[in-house]
Structure formats: C-alpha cells, structure tokens
Backbone as CSV, one residue per row, in Angstrom:
resi,resn,N_x,N_y,N_z,CA_x,CA_y,CA_z,C_x,C_y,C_z
1,MET,6.908,68.128,32.360,5.518,67.716,32.196,5.283,67.057,30.837
2,ILE,5.804,67.700,29.791,5.631,67.174,28.428,6.283,65.816,28.290
3,LYS,7.468,65.667,28.950,8.174,64.390,28.880,7.360,63.269,29.521
4,LYS,6.695,63.579,30.645,5.870,62.578,31.311,4.696,62.145,30.436
5,VAL,4.068,63.131,29.775,2.928,62.832,28.891,3.380,61.943,27.728
6,LEU,4.517,62.319,27.125,5.036,61.533,26.010,5.408,60.119,26.462
7,HIS,5.967,60.020,27.650,6.351,58.711,28.190,5.114,57.829,28.390
8,ARG,4.045,58.439,28.962,2.799,57.706,29.174,2.178,57.274,27.847
9,MET,2.201,58.190,26.876,1.643,57.879,25.558,2.408,56.730,24.910
10,LEU,3.731,56.740,25.075,4.564,55.681,24.516,4.227,54.335,25.154
11,ILE,4.016,54.355,26.469,3.651,53.123,27.173,2.302,52.601,26.674
12,ILE,1.341,53.517,26.479,0.006,53.133,26.002,0.092,52.515,24.606
13,VAL,0.883,53.174,23.744,1.046,52.656,22.376,1.663,51.254,22.400
14,CYS,2.677,51.075,23.243,3.330,49.757,23.356,2.356,48.698,23.846
15,LEU,1.527,49.077,24.838,0.540,48.140,25.364,-0.487,47.764,24.294
16,ILE,-0.889,48.752,23.500,-1.844,48.491,22.413,-1.242,47.524,21.391
17,LEU,0.031,47.769,21.032,0.709,46.904,20.064,0.873,45.490,20.607
18,ILE,1.222,45.380,21.896,1.361,44.060,22.513,0.019,43.343,22.526
19,GLY,-1.032,44.097,22.892,-2.371,43.500,22.907,-2.812,43.055,21.526
20,TYR,-2.535,43.897,20.505,-2.913,43.565,19.128,-2.162,42.331,18.643
21,SER,-0.866,42.282,18.947,-0.056,41.124,18.549,-0.546,39.860,19.246
22,GLY,-0.845,40.009,20.542,-1.351,38.859,21.290,-2.662,38.351,20.739
23,TRP,-3.535,39.284,20.339,-4.825,38.896,19.775,-4.630,38.159,18.443
24,ASN,-3.693,38.662,17.626,-3.424,38.001,16.338,-2.883,36.587,16.543
25,ILE,-2.003,36.433,17.527,-1.456,35.101,17.823,-2.562,34.173,18.301
26,TYR,-3.419,34.687,19.181,-4.537,33.881,19.690,-5.478,33.470,18.557
27,THR,-5.771,34.433,17.669,-6.665,34.148,16.543,-6.068,33.086,15.624
28,ALA,-4.766,33.198,15.355,-4.093,32.236,14.474,-4.095,30.849,15.095
29,LEU,-3.786,30.769,16.394,-3.758,29.470,17.075,-5.153,28.851,17.131
30,SER,-6.157,29.697,17.358,-7.536,29.206,17.379,-7.935,28.678,16.011
31,ASN,-7.493,29.407,14.965,-7.785,29.003,13.600,-7.131,27.663,13.283
32,TYR,-5.879,27.500,13.710,-5.178,26.231,13.517,-5.938,25.091,14.193
33,LYS,-6.353,25.328,15.443,-7.023,24.279,16.212,-8.361,23.911,15.592
34,GLU,-9.123,24.917,15.159,-10.424,24.645,14.541,-10.261,23.796,13.282
35,GLY,-9.260,24.136,12.471,-9.015,23.364,11.255,-8.581,21.951,11.567
36,ALA,-7.648,21.817,12.518,-7.150,20.491,12.891,-8.263,19.626,13.462
37,ASP,-9.110,20.221,14.305,-10.220,19.476,14.915,-11.218,19.010,13.858
38,GLU,-11.490,19.873,12.889,-12.458,19.505,11.849,-11.954,18.328,11.020
39,TYR,-10.684,18.373,10.609,-10.156,17.293,9.778,-9.987,15.998,10.569
40,GLU,-9.694,16.111,11.852,-9.606,14.906,12.678,-10.984,14.255,12.802
41,GLN,-12.010,15.080,12.909,-13.377,14.555,12.972,-13.763,13.873,11.665
42,VAL,-13.327,14.446,10.550,-13.604,13.848,9.239,-12.947,12.472,9.148
43,ARG,-11.707,12.363,9.633,-11.025,11.058,9.636,-11.788,10.036,10.465
44,LYS,-12.185,10.424,11.648,-12.891,9.507,12.526,-14.227,9.067,11.941
45,GLN,-14.859,9.957,11.227,-16.195,9.689,10.710,-16.190,8.861,9.422
46,PHE,-15.188,9.064,8.566,-15.243,8.460,7.237,-14.118,7.471,6.926
47,LYS,-13.102,7.372,7.796,-11.965,6.506,7.525,-11.904,5.383,8.547
48,SER,-11.580,4.171,8.071,-11.418,3.043,8.992,-10.404,2.067,8.411
49,LYS,-9.870,1.200,9.251,-8.917,0.203,8.777,-9.610,-0.790,7.873
50,ALA,-8.883,-1.247,6.854,-9.452,-2.172,5.878,-9.904,-3.451,6.569
51,GLY,-11.097,-3.934,6.188,-11.636,-5.162,6.760,-11.599,-6.302,5.764
52,GLN,-12.402,-7.300,5.989,-12.416,-8.483,5.122,-13.401,-8.264,3.983
53,ASP,-13.027,-7.369,3.047,-13.884,-7.156,1.883,-13.280,-7.852,0.679
54,GLU,-13.892,-7.588,-0.478,-13.454,-8.298,-1.683,-12.003,-8.040,-2.014
55,GLY,-11.528,-6.821,-1.701,-10.165,-6.473,-2.073,-9.150,-6.797,-1.004
56,SER,-9.585,-7.410,0.095,-8.666,-7.614,1.197,-7.720,-8.777,0.974
57,GLN,-7.811,-9.465,-0.170,-6.868,-10.528,-0.452,-5.436,-10.020,-0.447
58,THR,-5.263,-8.746,-0.818,-3.922,-8.186,-0.868,-3.294,-8.091,0.515
59,LYS,-4.116,-8.144,1.556,-3.582,-8.039,2.906,-2.864,-9.306,3.334
60,HIS,-3.231,-10.433,2.761,-2.767,-11.713,3.265,-1.660,-12.332,2.430
61,ARG,-1.203,-11.593,1.436,-0.119,-12.090,0.610,0.894,-10.976,0.421
62,SER,2.141,-11.337,0.317,3.167,-10.354,0.000,3.961,-10.869,-1.180
63,ILE,4.562,-9.960,-1.915,5.298,-10.339,-3.109,6.739,-9.875,-2.951
64,THR,7.674,-10.721,-3.283,9.088,-10.401,-3.065,9.524,-9.225,-3.927
65,LYS,10.634,-8.593,-3.548,11.117,-7.420,-4.263,11.498,-7.732,-5.704
66,THR,11.694,-9.010,-6.027,12.037,-9.361,-7.401,10.866,-9.093,-8.334
67,SER,9.674,-8.884,-7.792,8.493,-8.655,-8.614,8.127,-7.182,-8.737
68,TYR,8.999,-6.262,-8.287,8.652,-4.856,-8.252,8.498,-4.222,-9.627
69,CYS,9.082,-4.812,-10.673,8.987,-4.217,-12.005,7.597,-4.408,-12.579
70,HIS,7.048,-3.344,-13.146,5.763,-3.385,-13.840,4.670,-4.042,-13.009
71,PRO,4.352,-3.500,-11.827,3.338,-4.120,-10.982,1.965,-4.140,-11.616
72,GLU,1.728,-3.228,-12.586,0.410,-3.204,-13.195,0.114,-4.461,-14.020
73,ASN,1.110,-5.288,-14.286,0.912,-6.480,-15.103,0.506,-7.710,-14.296
74,PHE,0.521,-7.615,-12.974,0.343,-8.804,-12.168,-1.092,-8.981,-11.700
75,TYR,-1.756,-9.976,-12.244,-3.109,-10.325,-11.841,-3.127,-11.783,-11.391
76,VAL,-3.870,-12.058,-10.347,-4.043,-13.426,-9.902,-5.527,-13.658,-9.635
77,ASN,-6.107,-14.602,-10.349,-7.529,-14.904,-10.190,-8.411,-13.661,-10.319
78,GLY,-8.047,-12.824,-11.270,-8.860,-11.649,-11.532,-8.576,-10.463,-10.633
79,TYR,-7.656,-10.598,-9.655,-7.307,-9.490,-8.782,-5.938,-8.954,-9.173
80,LEU,-5.796,-7.656,-9.095,-4.482,-7.052,-9.325,-3.767,-6.983,-7.988
81,PHE,-2.616,-7.629,-7.892,-1.845,-7.598,-6.659,-0.857,-6.457,-6.723
82,ASP,-0.996,-5.527,-5.808,-0.071,-4.421,-5.751,1.204,-4.899,-5.073
83,THR,2.324,-4.744,-5.738,3.573,-5.305,-5.226,4.230,-4.428,-4.169
84,ILE,3.712,-3.235,-3.976,4.385,-2.306,-3.082,3.681,-2.209,-1.728
85,ILE,2.379,-2.086,-1.757,1.683,-1.743,-0.529,0.281,-2.329,-0.548
86,ALA,-0.167,-2.881,0.540,-1.509,-3.439,0.626,-2.489,-2.344,1.032
87,LYS,-3.740,-2.530,0.636,-4.759,-1.549,0.988,-4.975,-1.571,2.497
88,LYS,-4.682,-0.435,3.164,-4.738,-0.393,4.620,-6.052,0.155,5.150
89,TYR,-6.701,1.020,4.374,-7.871,1.718,4.885,-9.042,1.636,3.911
90,THR,-10.220,1.804,4.458,-11.425,1.941,3.651,-12.085,3.258,4.020
91,PHE,-12.873,3.788,3.100,-13.508,5.082,3.302,-14.980,5.003,2.928
92,ASP,-15.799,5.665,3.696,-17.228,5.727,3.405,-17.455,6.893,2.452
93,PHE,-17.162,6.640,1.177,-17.253,7.730,0.204,-18.698,8.157,-0.049
94,SER,-19.652,7.269,0.124,-21.061,7.653,-0.051,-21.432,8.747,0.938
95,ALA,-21.047,8.528,2.202,-21.335,9.533,3.227,-20.502,10.786,3.020
96,LEU,-19.245,10.599,2.591,-18.360,11.735,2.368,-18.884,12.614,1.234
97,LEU,-19.382,11.981,0.182,-19.923,12.727,-0.950,-21.246,13.406,-0.607
98,SER,-21.987,12.833,0.330,-23.231,13.474,0.761,-22.932,14.744,1.558
99,LYS,-21.748,14.776,2.175,-21.311,15.963,2.899,-20.816,17.031,1.932
100,ASN,-20.088,16.586,0.902,-19.544,17.520,-0.077,-19.372,16.806,-1.411
101,ARG,-20.132,17.228,-2.409,-20.098,16.578,-3.722,-18.805,16.849,-4.472
102,ASP,-17.962,17.735,-3.961,-16.708,18.056,-4.628,-15.576,17.097,-4.250
103,VAL,-15.855,16.161,-3.346,-14.826,15.214,-2.927,-14.417,14.324,-4.098
104,GLN,-13.098,14.210,-4.325,-12.568,13.385,-5.413,-11.800,12.171,-4.905
105,GLY,-11.431,12.173,-3.623,-10.668,11.054,-3.102,-10.027,11.398,-1.778
106,TRP,-8.997,10.631,-1.448,-8.282,10.810,-0.176,-6.803,10.544,-0.427
107,ILE,-5.940,11.371,0.159,-4.495,11.198,0.004,-3.881,10.831,1.349
108,SER,-2.938,9.891,1.310,-2.265,9.455,2.534,-0.808,9.136,2.224
109,ILE,0.096,9.656,3.055,1.520,9.318,2.966,1.932,8.761,4.316
110,GLU,2.246,7.479,4.331,2.582,6.782,5.568,3.730,7.476,6.298
111,GLY,3.580,7.660,7.620,4.639,8.250,8.423,4.692,9.761,8.388
112,THR,3.665,10.400,7.795,3.596,11.865,7.763,2.225,12.308,8.264
113,ASN,2.032,13.617,8.346,0.722,14.157,8.727,-0.199,14.329,7.527
114,ILE,0.251,13.940,6.354,-0.572,14.091,5.146,-1.567,12.941,5.077
115,ASP,-2.806,13.239,5.434,-3.868,12.238,5.517,-5.199,12.975,5.444
116,TYR,-5.608,13.347,4.225,-6.742,14.245,4.053,-7.628,13.854,2.860
117,SER,-8.860,14.313,2.936,-9.755,14.216,1.793,-9.279,15.193,0.723
118,ILE,-9.599,14.884,-0.533,-9.228,15.737,-1.673,-10.511,16.263,-2.301
119,VAL,-10.580,17.570,-2.509,-11.745,18.165,-3.159,-11.294,18.873,-4.435
120,GLN,-12.274,19.260,-5.236,-11.978,20.036,-6.459,-13.079,21.054,-6.662
121,GLY,-12.692,22.315,-6.694,-13.662,23.382,-6.868,-13.767,23.835,-8.315
122,VAL,-14.676,24.735,-8.557,-14.849,25.309,-9.891,-13.636,26.158,-10.247
123,THR,-13.058,26.814,-9.227,-11.821,27.580,-9.398,-10.824,27.119,-8.336
124,ASN,-9.572,27.494,-8.500,-8.555,27.119,-7.525,-8.633,27.962,-6.250
125,GLU,-9.438,29.000,-6.258,-9.600,29.837,-5.075,-10.687,29.308,-4.140
126,GLU,-11.558,28.472,-4.652,-12.738,28.044,-3.881,-12.376,27.392,-2.555
127,TYR,-11.348,26.509,-2.566,-10.977,25.794,-1.348,-9.637,26.268,-0.777
128,LEU,-9.191,27.414,-1.248,-7.933,27.953,-0.754,-8.043,28.326,0.727
129,ARG,-9.199,28.842,1.117,-9.438,29.242,2.510,-10.732,28.637,3.060
130,HIS,-11.178,27.550,2.472,-12.382,26.888,2.970,-12.130,25.394,3.119
131,THR,-12.656,24.832,4.202,-12.464,23.408,4.476,-13.460,22.569,3.696
132,ILE,-13.376,21.265,3.869,-14.288,20.342,3.196,-15.745,20.622,3.571
133,GLU,-15.957,21.200,4.750,-17.310,21.528,5.197,-17.699,22.954,4.835
134,HIS,-16.919,23.580,3.947,-17.167,24.938,3.455,-17.015,25.985,4.562
135,THR,-16.317,25.639,5.626,-16.051,26.581,6.708,-14.839,27.422,6.357
136,PHE,-14.924,28.728,6.578,-13.755,29.571,6.317,-12.672,29.237,7.324
137,ASN,-11.481,28.931,6.825,-10.344,28.622,7.688,-9.084,28.787,6.851
138,ASN,-8.055,29.374,7.441,-6.813,29.615,6.708,-6.142,28.329,6.238
139,ALA,-6.456,27.208,6.885,-5.882,25.921,6.468,-6.409,25.506,5.103
140,GLY,-7.614,25.944,4.764,-8.204,25.567,3.485,-8.397,24.067,3.373
141,SER,-8.258,23.548,2.160,-8.412,22.115,1.889,-7.253,21.624,1.049
142,ILE,-7.150,20.314,0.934,-6.273,19.723,-0.067,-7.119,19.628,-1.327
143,PHE,-6.703,20.302,-2.401,-7.594,20.378,-3.554,-6.869,20.179,-4.889
144,LEU,-7.611,19.594,-5.811,-7.126,19.378,-7.172,-7.168,20.676,-7.964
145,ASN,-6.232,20.839,-8.889,-6.306,21.935,-9.836,-7.666,21.862,-10.539
146,SER,-8.351,22.983,-10.598,-9.718,22.995,-11.136,-9.779,22.625,-12.615
147,GLN,-8.641,22.727,-13.329,-8.636,22.423,-14.759,-8.388,20.942,-15.068
148,VAL,-8.077,20.158,-14.051,-7.865,18.725,-14.267,-9.225,18.075,-14.506
149,LYS,-9.419,17.521,-15.689,-10.714,16.947,-16.058,-10.813,15.460,-15.730
150,ARG,-9.694,14.762,-15.747,-9.691,13.321,-15.458,-8.685,13.055,-14.334
151,PRO,-9.068,13.327,-13.097,-8.132,13.174,-11.978,-7.488,11.792,-11.929
152,PHE,-6.179,11.773,-11.769,-5.370,10.562,-11.615,-5.260,9.740,-12.894
153,GLU,-5.773,10.257,-14.002,-5.661,9.572,-15.290,-4.878,10.393,-16.299
154,GLU,-4.729,11.683,-16.072,-3.981,12.546,-16.976,-2.484,12.431,-16.688
155,LEU,-1.680,12.924,-17.621,-0.228,12.877,-17.431,0.174,13.599,-16.152
156,ASN,-0.480,14.730,-15.873,-0.122,15.547,-14.714,-1.369,15.913,-13.917
157,THR,-1.572,15.264,-12.780,-2.662,15.599,-11.869,-2.070,16.426,-10.732
158,ILE,-2.473,17.687,-10.638,-1.894,18.610,-9.659,-2.799,18.729,-8.434
159,ILE,-2.181,18.611,-7.245,-2.910,18.769,-5.985,-2.191,19.805,-5.134
160,TYR,-2.966,20.757,-4.601,-2.405,21.837,-3.798,-2.791,21.675,-2.321
161,GLY,-1.959,22.236,-1.458,-2.266,22.288,-0.035,-1.364,23.305,0.631
162,HIS,-1.869,23.946,1.675,-1.067,24.956,2.377,0.065,24.316,3.183
163,ASN,1.104,25.096,3.389,2.205,24.715,4.262,1.942,25.356,5.621
164,GLN,1.157,24.677,6.447,0.767,25.227,7.739,1.891,25.059,8.766
165,ARG,2.152,26.094,9.514,3.255,26.078,10.467,3.031,25.092,11.621
166,ASN,1.789,24.670,11.821,1.520,23.698,12.887,1.635,22.261,12.386
167,GLY,2.140,22.089,11.151,2.355,20.748,10.615,1.198,20.194,9.833
168,MET,0.109,20.954,9.701,-1.076,20.485,8.976,-0.903,20.583,7.463
169,MET,-1.855,19.992,6.791,-2.006,20.051,5.343,-0.734,19.535,4.654
170,PHE,-0.123,20.312,3.738,1.040,19.827,2.993,2.372,20.280,3.596
171,HIS,2.383,20.608,4.873,3.621,21.051,5.522,4.747,20.027,5.355
172,ASP,4.412,18.735,5.468,5.447,17.700,5.434,6.083,17.513,4.056
173,LEU,5.532,18.129,3.027,6.183,18.061,1.709,7.567,18.702,1.773
174,MET,7.737,19.678,2.646,9.027,20.358,2.761,10.139,19.388,3.172
175,LYS,9.778,18.318,3.838,10.768,17.344,4.304,11.390,16.564,3.148
176,TYR,10.698,16.570,1.988,11.235,15.865,0.823,12.433,16.591,0.198
177,LYS,12.825,17.703,0.755,14.067,18.343,0.307,15.263,17.457,0.639
178,GLU,15.091,16.614,1.642,16.158,15.717,2.068,15.963,14.328,1.447
179,GLU,16.991,13.831,0.788,16.917,12.514,0.150,16.633,11.413,1.171
180,SER,17.154,11.559,2.372,16.939,10.544,3.399,15.454,10.417,3.747
181,PHE,14.730,11.542,3.723,13.294,11.489,4.016,12.556,10.782,2.887
182,TYR,12.945,11.082,1.647,12.333,10.395,0.502,12.504,8.878,0.617
183,LYS,13.690,8.445,0.980,13.963,7.008,1.061,13.098,6.320,2.116
184,GLU,12.737,7.049,3.151,11.907,6.486,4.210,10.417,6.627,3.916
185,HIS,10.058,7.515,2.982,8.648,7.762,2.658,8.471,7.861,1.137
186,PRO,8.736,6.767,0.413,8.738,6.836,-1.054,7.369,6.680,-1.716
187,TYR,6.346,6.278,-0.968,5.070,5.955,-1.597,3.932,6.852,-1.138
188,ILE,3.044,7.125,-2.077,1.858,7.946,-1.828,0.635,7.141,-2.235
189,GLU,-0.367,7.111,-1.378,-1.591,6.388,-1.677,-2.726,7.377,-1.953
190,ILE,-3.454,7.128,-3.020,-4.641,7.908,-3.351,-5.827,6.946,-3.372
191,TYR,-6.809,7.201,-2.517,-8.019,6.386,-2.475,-9.150,7.138,-3.163
192,THR,-9.904,6.443,-4.002,-11.094,7.016,-4.623,-12.235,6.022,-4.426
193,PRO,-13.466,6.405,-4.747,-14.580,5.468,-4.578,-14.411,4.176,-5.385
194,ASP,-13.650,4.204,-6.480,-13.531,3.040,-7.356,-12.257,2.235,-7.168
195,ARG,-11.187,2.882,-6.788,-9.909,2.181,-6.756,-8.896,2.897,-5.867
196,THR,-7.782,2.211,-5.649,-6.675,2.787,-4.905,-5.477,2.918,-5.832
197,TYR,-4.923,4.114,-5.909,-3.734,4.360,-6.712,-2.520,4.393,-5.799
198,VAL,-1.428,3.793,-6.247,-0.176,3.845,-5.505,0.877,4.535,-6.375
199,TYR,1.512,5.547,-5.823,2.517,6.317,-6.541,3.861,6.216,-5.825
200,GLN,4.931,6.289,-6.620,6.274,6.332,-6.060,6.885,7.698,-6.350
201,VAL,7.394,8.348,-5.319,8.013,9.660,-5.490,9.179,9.545,-6.467
202,CYS,9.225,10.431,-7.453,10.278,10.360,-8.466,11.064,11.660,-8.604
203,SER,10.559,12.758,-8.007,11.271,14.023,-8.114,10.758,14.991,-7.053
204,ALA,11.662,15.775,-6.489,11.287,16.804,-5.509,12.195,18.005,-5.690
205,TYR,11.619,19.205,-5.635,12.424,20.414,-5.846,11.628,21.663,-5.484
206,ILE,12.318,22.778,-5.476,11.691,24.079,-5.248,11.630,24.811,-6.580
207,THR,10.494,25.412,-6.868,10.312,26.103,-8.140,9.441,27.334,-7.916
208,ASN,9.098,28.028,-8.987,8.182,29.158,-8.845,6.798,28.772,-9.365
209,ALA,5.819,29.550,-9.007,4.420,29.206,-9.276,4.061,29.215,-10.756
210,PHE,4.970,29.685,-11.614,4.660,29.802,-13.040,5.570,28.920,-13.899
211,SER,6.220,27.950,-13.284,7.139,27.085,-14.023,6.381,26.013,-14.804
212,ASP,7.138,25.233,-15.585,6.542,24.158,-16.386,5.985,23.028,-15.525
213,THR,6.246,23.086,-14.232,5.688,22.105,-13.297,4.171,22.058,-13.408
214,TYR,3.558,23.207,-13.667,2.106,23.325,-13.607,1.427,23.250,-14.975
215,LEU,2.175,22.783,-15.965,1.591,22.608,-17.287,0.594,21.457,-17.282
216,LEU,-0.537,21.672,-17.929,-1.550,20.630,-18.084,-1.743,20.352,-19.565
217,GLU,-2.301,19.207,-19.871,-2.444,18.775,-21.263,-3.253,19.754,-22.097
218,ARG,-4.144,20.511,-21.456,-4.995,21.429,-22.218,-4.346,22.797,-22.420
219,ASN,-3.164,23.025,-21.832,-2.458,24.287,-22.055,-1.826,24.305,-23.438
220,ARG,-1.890,25.436,-24.109,-1.348,25.540,-25.470,0.148,25.267,-25.515
221,SER,0.848,25.661,-24.481,2.300,25.497,-24.464,2.735,24.121,-23.958
222,PHE,1.768,23.262,-23.659,2.112,21.965,-23.078,2.700,21.007,-24.100
223,THR,3.787,20.359,-23.704,4.290,19.175,-24.410,4.790,18.230,-23.323
224,PRO,4.657,16.919,-23.514,5.163,15.974,-22.513,6.645,16.185,-22.220
225,GLU,7.398,16.562,-23.258,8.834,16.750,-23.093,9.143,17.889,-22.115
226,ARG,8.410,18.982,-22.221,8.639,20.119,-21.335,8.361,19.738,-19.882
227,PHE,7.277,19.028,-19.683,6.907,18.621,-18.325,7.930,17.643,-17.746
228,LEU,8.322,16.648,-18.546,9.288,15.647,-18.075,10.656,16.273,-17.819
229,ASN,11.068,17.187,-18.690,12.352,17.870,-18.500,12.362,18.671,-17.197
230,GLN,11.227,19.307,-16.905,11.127,20.076,-15.658,11.330,19.167,-14.450
231,MET,10.700,17.989,-14.473,10.835,17.045,-13.360,12.262,16.555,-13.201
232,MET,12.880,16.189,-14.304,14.206,15.563,-14.237,15.315,16.576,-13.965
233,GLN,15.247,17.732,-14.616,16.325,18.713,-14.490,16.279,19.492,-13.179
234,SER,15.089,19.588,-12.577,14.948,20.368,-11.350,15.132,19.544,-10.083
235,ALA,15.136,18.227,-10.204,15.179,17.345,-9.038,16.371,17.632,-8.128
236,LEU,16.128,17.643,-6.832,17.180,17.893,-5.850,18.120,16.701,-5.699
237,TYR,17.637,15.518,-6.053,18.434,14.293,-5.960,17.856,13.261,-6.923
238,ASP,18.637,12.251,-7.222,18.235,11.228,-8.180,17.529,10.081,-7.465
239,THR,16.256,9.873,-7.802,15.509,8.774,-7.190,15.669,7.462,-7.957
240,GLY,16.248,7.565,-9.163,16.423,6.375,-9.982,15.178,5.959,-10.724
241,ALA,14.106,6.755,-10.620,12.840,6.409,-11.273,12.909,6.670,-12.772
242,MET,12.366,5.740,-13.554,12.248,5.912,-15.000,10.951,6.667,-15.285
243,MET,11.030,7.730,-16.105,9.854,8.547,-16.396,9.687,8.712,-17.906
244,THR,8.489,8.422,-18.399,8.201,8.553,-19.822,6.873,9.279,-20.009
245,GLN,6.600,9.684,-21.244,5.352,10.381,-21.549,4.138,9.462,-21.448
246,TYR,4.378,8.170,-21.311,3.280,7.213,-21.204,2.902,6.929,-19.754
247,ASP,3.643,7.521,-18.826,3.345,7.344,-17.410,2.282,8.344,-16.964
248,THR,1.784,8.134,-15.761,0.817,9.039,-15.150,1.415,9.562,-13.856
249,PHE,1.407,10.894,-13.685,2.101,11.505,-12.546,1.152,12.289,-11.642
250,LEU,1.565,12.330,-10.389,0.911,13.140,-9.371,1.868,14.271,-9.034
251,THR,1.362,15.497,-8.979,2.173,16.649,-8.599,1.576,17.271,-7.353
252,LEU,2.317,17.215,-6.247,1.884,17.821,-4.990,2.622,19.136,-4.808
253,SER,1.887,20.194,-4.495,2.489,21.532,-4.459,2.076,22.285,-3.202
254,THR,3.055,22.965,-2.588,2.775,23.811,-1.429,3.720,25.006,-1.415
255,CYS,3.358,26.050,-0.690,4.229,27.220,-0.554,5.410,26.884,0.348
256,THR,6.545,27.518,0.107,7.701,27.317,0.977,7.654,28.254,2.180
257,ASN,6.844,29.306,2.077,6.753,30.360,3.102,8.035,31.198,3.183
258,ASN,8.879,31.082,2.163,10.104,31.885,2.101,9.953,33.070,1.162
259,ALA,9.342,32.834,0.002,9.081,33.885,-0.980,7.670,33.689,-1.521
260,GLU,7.051,34.785,-1.927,5.629,34.752,-2.287,5.298,33.734,-3.370
261,GLU,6.108,33.644,-4.405,5.804,32.755,-5.527,6.628,31.461,-5.509
262,GLU,7.303,31.184,-4.405,8.154,29.996,-4.325,7.337,28.792,-3.857
263,ARG,7.527,27.654,-4.522,6.754,26.462,-4.225,7.652,25.244,-4.016
264,MET,7.246,24.379,-3.094,7.872,23.067,-2.924,7.005,22.071,-3.669
265,VAL,7.648,21.278,-4.515,6.915,20.345,-5.373,7.439,18.927,-5.199
266,VAL,6.524,17.990,-5.122,6.868,16.564,-5.107,6.091,15.880,-6.216
267,HIS,6.810,15.242,-7.136,6.180,14.466,-8.202,6.233,12.982,-7.839
268,ALA,5.221,12.251,-8.233,5.203,10.802,-7.996,4.598,10.100,-9.199
269,LYS,5.158,8.954,-9.528,4.741,8.178,-10.691,3.809,7.047,-10.268
270,ARG,2.715,6.884,-10.992,1.756,5.839,-10.644,2.323,4.463,-10.949
271,LEU,2.188,3.567,-9.978,2.743,2.222,-10.122,1.679,1.202,-10.500
272,GLY,0.684,1.039,-9.687,-0.324,0.014,-9.939,-1.668,0.494,-9.471
273,ILE,-2.716,-0.208,-9.884,-4.065,0.161,-9.500,-4.713,-1.028,-8.823
274,LYS,-5.345,-0.788,-7.675,-6.089,-1.855,-7.019,-7.576,-1.543,-7.122
275,GLU,-8.330,-2.391,-7.775,-9.772,-2.260,-7.822,-10.391,-3.422,-7.062
276,LYS,-11.669,-3.297,-6.771,-12.334,-4.394,-6.068,-12.296,-5.666,-6.901
277,LYS,-12.477,-5.505,-8.219,-12.486,-6.680,-9.079,-12.089,-6.275,-10.492
278,PHE,-11.212,-7.053,-11.101,-10.807,-6.818,-12.475,-11.424,-7.900,-13.351
279,PRO,-11.567,-7.644,-14.640,-12.052,-8.696,-15.531,-11.182,-9.937,-15.403
280,MET,-11.811,-11.088,-15.350,-11.075,-12.332,-15.180,-10.149,-12.587,-16.355
281,GLN,-8.944,-13.029,-16.043,-8.003,-13.410,-17.077,-8.315,-14.838,-17.518
282,THR,-7.833,-15.196,-18.684,-8.002,-16.575,-19.113,-7.152,-17.474,-18.235
283,GLU,-7.469,-18.766,-18.196,-6.740,-19.693,-17.340,-5.255,-19.709,-17.681
284,ILE,-4.940,-19.653,-18.992,-3.536,-19.666,-19.414,-2.832,-18.409,-18.937
285,GLU,-3.509,-17.212,-19.094,-2.902,-15.968,-18.667,-2.670,-15.963,-17.162
286,THR,-3.639,-16.462,-16.413,-3.524,-16.480,-14.961,-2.356,-17.339,-14.517
287,LYS,-2.235,-18.531,-15.119,-1.141,-19.424,-14.743,0.203,-18.808,-15.115
288,LYS,0.237,-18.158,-16.289,1.478,-17.561,-16.752,1.919,-16.440,-15.825
289,ARG,0.964,-15.579,-15.451,1.289,-14.465,-14.580,1.614,-14.950,-13.174
290,SER,0.875,-15.952,-12.705,1.109,-16.464,-11.358,2.491,-17.085,-11.239
291,SER,2.966,-17.682,-12.326,4.274,-18.331,-12.280,5.398,-17.304,-12.155
292,LEU,5.099,-16.032,-12.484,6.113,-14.979,-12.385,6.256,-14.449,-10.965
293,LEU,5.257,-14.743,-10.128,5.245,-14.189,-8.788,5.689,-15.191,-7.749
294,LYS,6.302,-14.685,-6.726,6.630,-15.509,-5.565,5.728,-15.007,-4.439
295,ILE,4.611,-15.670,-4.264,3.632,-15.217,-3.290,3.875,-15.954,-1.983
296,VAL,4.016,-15.198,-0.931,4.276,-15.777,0.374,3.019,-15.700,1.220
297,ASP,2.504,-16.814,1.683,1.288,-16.811,2.508,1.580,-16.217,3.881
C-alpha cells in the first residue's frame, strides 16, 4: 500500500515539474515573440529605404578601392563621399524621439539581425529589461553606456545588447569569433538625426565584464594606451586595421551565455561621416580633392 502511495506521489511530482517546465518554456517563447514583434513594428514605422534627398548623391556614384584610404578627406561640391558604403536607409527620428526621448540613433550591420534603435538611460539598468517603448521584456534594448556623454565622438562609445537565443538583439556578435564572418561583414552603420557614421570592425574577442575594454575617458584609470592595448592584444585575429589614440571607436558588447561575467566584444573604427551638407570647399580645394577620386557614374 505504501509503495503505491509513494509511486502515485512520484508521478504527481513529475507531472508538476513537467507542467512547470512547460510553462517556463511557453513564457520564454512568448516573451521572445513579444519583443521581436515590437521591434519589427518599430522598423516598419520609422525606417524606410533612402529616397531622393539631399544626401542621396552618394547613391549614384561609387569610388574605386584605390580611394579607400582616409575617406574622411574626400569632399565633392560640399558633400562628403563615403568610400565604403552609400546611405541605404532613412529614419523618422522626429517621430522616434516623440515616442522615446532617450533615442540616440540606429545601428545596422548588413547581412545580420542587428538592426535596432539605440537608446541611453540614466543608468545601465534602465533598458536592460525594458524595450524602446518602456515595456518590460527580457530582450531589453540596444543601449549606450549611461556614462558616455558624447555618443560616437568619444574615443570609446560602448553599446550593449543581450545575446538572445532566438537570434535577436546582439546575438550575431558571437559570429565575429570567426575571421571568415568578419570578412563578409566588416562594416557597421550608425544613423543619427544629424549624420551617418560608418565603422570598420578592427578587433573581436572574448573578455570579462571588468576588463580595460570598458574604460571610458572619464575613468581615473583610463589612458588611450590601455584601451588600445586591450583591443590589439586580445583580438582573435588580425584585421589589419591601423588604430591610434586619435581615432574614434565603437565597442559592441554582449554576454556569451557561457559564464556570468564573460562578454563577446566587437570593436570598430570610424571611417567617414555623411551629413546632409558640409561647408562648401573652395574651388581650388574641390578640384584638388576631386582629382584624387575616380568617380564612376
């Protein structure tokens, strides 16, 4: 009799555990879907393909690979021609900012799932589990380090995102462990209300959450040398990128999901800036710079 009771109790306990596990799986999948649906709606509402605006001149010209050095120096008729990538998308930042005043821009990596708005909270915890619409969700947001005062202008601009198992947020950063993936996806685009930044990946590696990777200019222990050494010495492979203290870098960070404090990091160096309009160059400067370019109609 006692054996039968114990057997029944064991079956009940197993059923409870199975039910609890099933509920947790359902909740997690629902959470993933809610987050994915929200961000897809944000894309549809605020992102569109670039049209015939003032900056669309870059769409109709290409520059040969011989011009890849120092793209920030190339201006033609007052426009900066980005030698790497043409502006593909436009964003309704006025509407986006009316939805959330913490929006700082948009990040996109061609050929990956990384295509999200960027926010910045008062603390780094604010958007850890909240979306751009302030909805609680484990996916959180793609967000800037709260201590970055001049986003995309400081030596080290840090952006965080979760490594979601369904491929959302910064999950695809893990693919940069392979050099072959870097070679196929070397550029990162950052869109802001004023300009488009283009970055080239220069280093990728796994580190811990307290390494020199996360040093900012306002930290007492910060020196450009420490930050640059961390990038160069930790790199999983050589990208051939030249890095100096006068450059501006983007640091993308996500959890590896292997150890609590382990992080996957991708650094990228800013190449050129595309604005709607730059101050006009003198006629001599324009002719001189234009003669350096091979522009193909």
